[in-house]
Coordinates of C-alpha atoms in Angstrom, one line a residue:
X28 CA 14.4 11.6 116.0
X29 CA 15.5 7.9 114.9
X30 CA 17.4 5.6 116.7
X31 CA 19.7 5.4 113.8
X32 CA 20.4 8.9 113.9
X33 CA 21.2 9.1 117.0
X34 CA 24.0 6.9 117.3
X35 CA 25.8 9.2 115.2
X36 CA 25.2 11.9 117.2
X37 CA 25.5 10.8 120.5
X38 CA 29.7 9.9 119.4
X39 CA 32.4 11.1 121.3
X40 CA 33.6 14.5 119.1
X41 CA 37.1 14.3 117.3
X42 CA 38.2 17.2 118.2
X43 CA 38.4 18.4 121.7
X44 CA 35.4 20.4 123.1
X45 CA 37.5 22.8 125.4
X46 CA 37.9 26.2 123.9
X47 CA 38.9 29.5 124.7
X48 CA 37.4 33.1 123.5
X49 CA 38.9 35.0 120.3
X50 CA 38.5 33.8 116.7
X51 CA 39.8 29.9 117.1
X52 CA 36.8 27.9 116.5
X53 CA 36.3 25.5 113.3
X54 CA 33.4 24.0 111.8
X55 CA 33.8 20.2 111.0
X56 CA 31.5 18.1 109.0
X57 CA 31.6 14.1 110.0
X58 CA 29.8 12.0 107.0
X59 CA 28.8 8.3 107.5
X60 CA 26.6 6.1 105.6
X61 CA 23.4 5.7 107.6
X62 CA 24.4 1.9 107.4
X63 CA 28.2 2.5 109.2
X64 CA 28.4 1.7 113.1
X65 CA 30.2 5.0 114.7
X66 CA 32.0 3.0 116.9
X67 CA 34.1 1.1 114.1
X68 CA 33.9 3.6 111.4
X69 CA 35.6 6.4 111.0
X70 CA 33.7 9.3 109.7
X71 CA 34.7 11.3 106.3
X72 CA 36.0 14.6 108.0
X73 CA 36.2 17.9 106.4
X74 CA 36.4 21.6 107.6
X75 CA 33.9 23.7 106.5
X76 CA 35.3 27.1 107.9
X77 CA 38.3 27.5 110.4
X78 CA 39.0 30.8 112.2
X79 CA 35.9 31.9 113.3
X80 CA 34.7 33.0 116.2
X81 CA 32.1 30.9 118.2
X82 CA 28.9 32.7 116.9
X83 CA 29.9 32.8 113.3
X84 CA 30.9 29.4 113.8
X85 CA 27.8 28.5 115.0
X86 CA 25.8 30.6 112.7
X87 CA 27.5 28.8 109.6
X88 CA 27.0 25.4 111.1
X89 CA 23.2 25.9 111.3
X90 CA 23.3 27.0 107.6
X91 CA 25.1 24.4 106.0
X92 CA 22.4 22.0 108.2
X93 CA 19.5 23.7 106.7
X94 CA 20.9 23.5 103.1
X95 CA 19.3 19.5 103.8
X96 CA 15.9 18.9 103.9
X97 CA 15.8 17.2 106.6
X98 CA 17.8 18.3 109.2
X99 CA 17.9 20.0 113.0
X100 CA 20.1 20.0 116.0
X101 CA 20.6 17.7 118.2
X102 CA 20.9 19.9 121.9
X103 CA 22.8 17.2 124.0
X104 CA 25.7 16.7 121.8
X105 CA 25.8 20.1 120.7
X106 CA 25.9 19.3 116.8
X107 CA 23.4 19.6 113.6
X108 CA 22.8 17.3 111.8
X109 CA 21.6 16.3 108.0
X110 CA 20.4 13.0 106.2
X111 CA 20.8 13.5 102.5
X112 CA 19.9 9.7 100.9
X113 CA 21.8 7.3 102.4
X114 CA 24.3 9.4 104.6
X115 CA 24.2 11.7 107.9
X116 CA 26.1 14.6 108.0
X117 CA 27.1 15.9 111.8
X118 CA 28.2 19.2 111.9
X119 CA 30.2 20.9 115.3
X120 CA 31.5 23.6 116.4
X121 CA 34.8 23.2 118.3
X122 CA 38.2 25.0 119.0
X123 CA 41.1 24.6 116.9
X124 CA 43.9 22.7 117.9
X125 CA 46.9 24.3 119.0
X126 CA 50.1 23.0 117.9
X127 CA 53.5 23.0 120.1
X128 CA 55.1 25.4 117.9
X129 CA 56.8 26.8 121.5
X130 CA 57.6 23.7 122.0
X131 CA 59.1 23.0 118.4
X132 CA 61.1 26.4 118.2
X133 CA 62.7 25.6 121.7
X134 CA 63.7 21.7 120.9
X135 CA 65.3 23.7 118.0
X136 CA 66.6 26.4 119.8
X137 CA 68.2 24.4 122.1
X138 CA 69.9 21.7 120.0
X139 CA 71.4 25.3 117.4
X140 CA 72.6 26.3 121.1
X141 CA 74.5 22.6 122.0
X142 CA 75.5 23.0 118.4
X143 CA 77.7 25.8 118.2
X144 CA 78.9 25.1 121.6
X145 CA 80.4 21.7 120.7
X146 CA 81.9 23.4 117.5
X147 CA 83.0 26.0 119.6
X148 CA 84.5 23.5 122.0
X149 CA 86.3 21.7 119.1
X150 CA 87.2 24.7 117.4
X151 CA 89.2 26.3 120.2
X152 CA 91.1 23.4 120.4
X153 CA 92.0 22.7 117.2
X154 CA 93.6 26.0 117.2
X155 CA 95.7 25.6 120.4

């Protein structure tokens, strides 16, 4: 494989690599101009499929990167990869993110609860 391929490859991921079991993974395709340094440009980011689990995941990665002529994977990063003219496509495999919604729902929780306390508060005393 080229050198200038591998730059691309050998990137930190931008999504975290930590996963567990169950239907949670993504597929994410990172685009770059061949002529882009990795390290001060930010790639084009897309999902491809979200919600599946690791082995469809993976399945679908290895077919988008075979849609390309040239293409192949790239075993220490973990990600495909395709050149099409002047731009590299890396494609990974990674766990969706999970958002604080438990965290959300109990900030909210929390401030209904001080809420109708303080009106309770105020309420009770207004009628006294």
């Amino acid at each position: 494989m080229a050198d200038s391929i591998e730059r691309f490859l050998r990137r930190r991921p931008t999504i975290s690599t930590h996963a567990p079991l169950g239907r949670v993974f993504n597929v994410l395709r990172e685009t770059w101009r061949l002529s882009d340094d990795p390290k001060r440009t930010s790639p084009d980011s897309s999902f491809i499929a979200t919600g599946r689990s690791a082995a469809e995941a993976a399945d679908l990665a290895r077919e988008t990167a075979a849609r390309f002529a040239r293409h192949g994977f790239d075993k220490a990063s973990g990600a495909w990869w395709a050149v099409e003219g002047g731009l590299i496509h890396r494609i990974t495999v990674a766990p969706k993110r999970r958002r604080p919604v438990g965290l959300a729902l109990g900030l909210g929780a929390a401030g209904l609860a001080a809420l109708l306390v303080a009106r309770g508060v105020t309420g009770r005393r207004g009628r006294t």
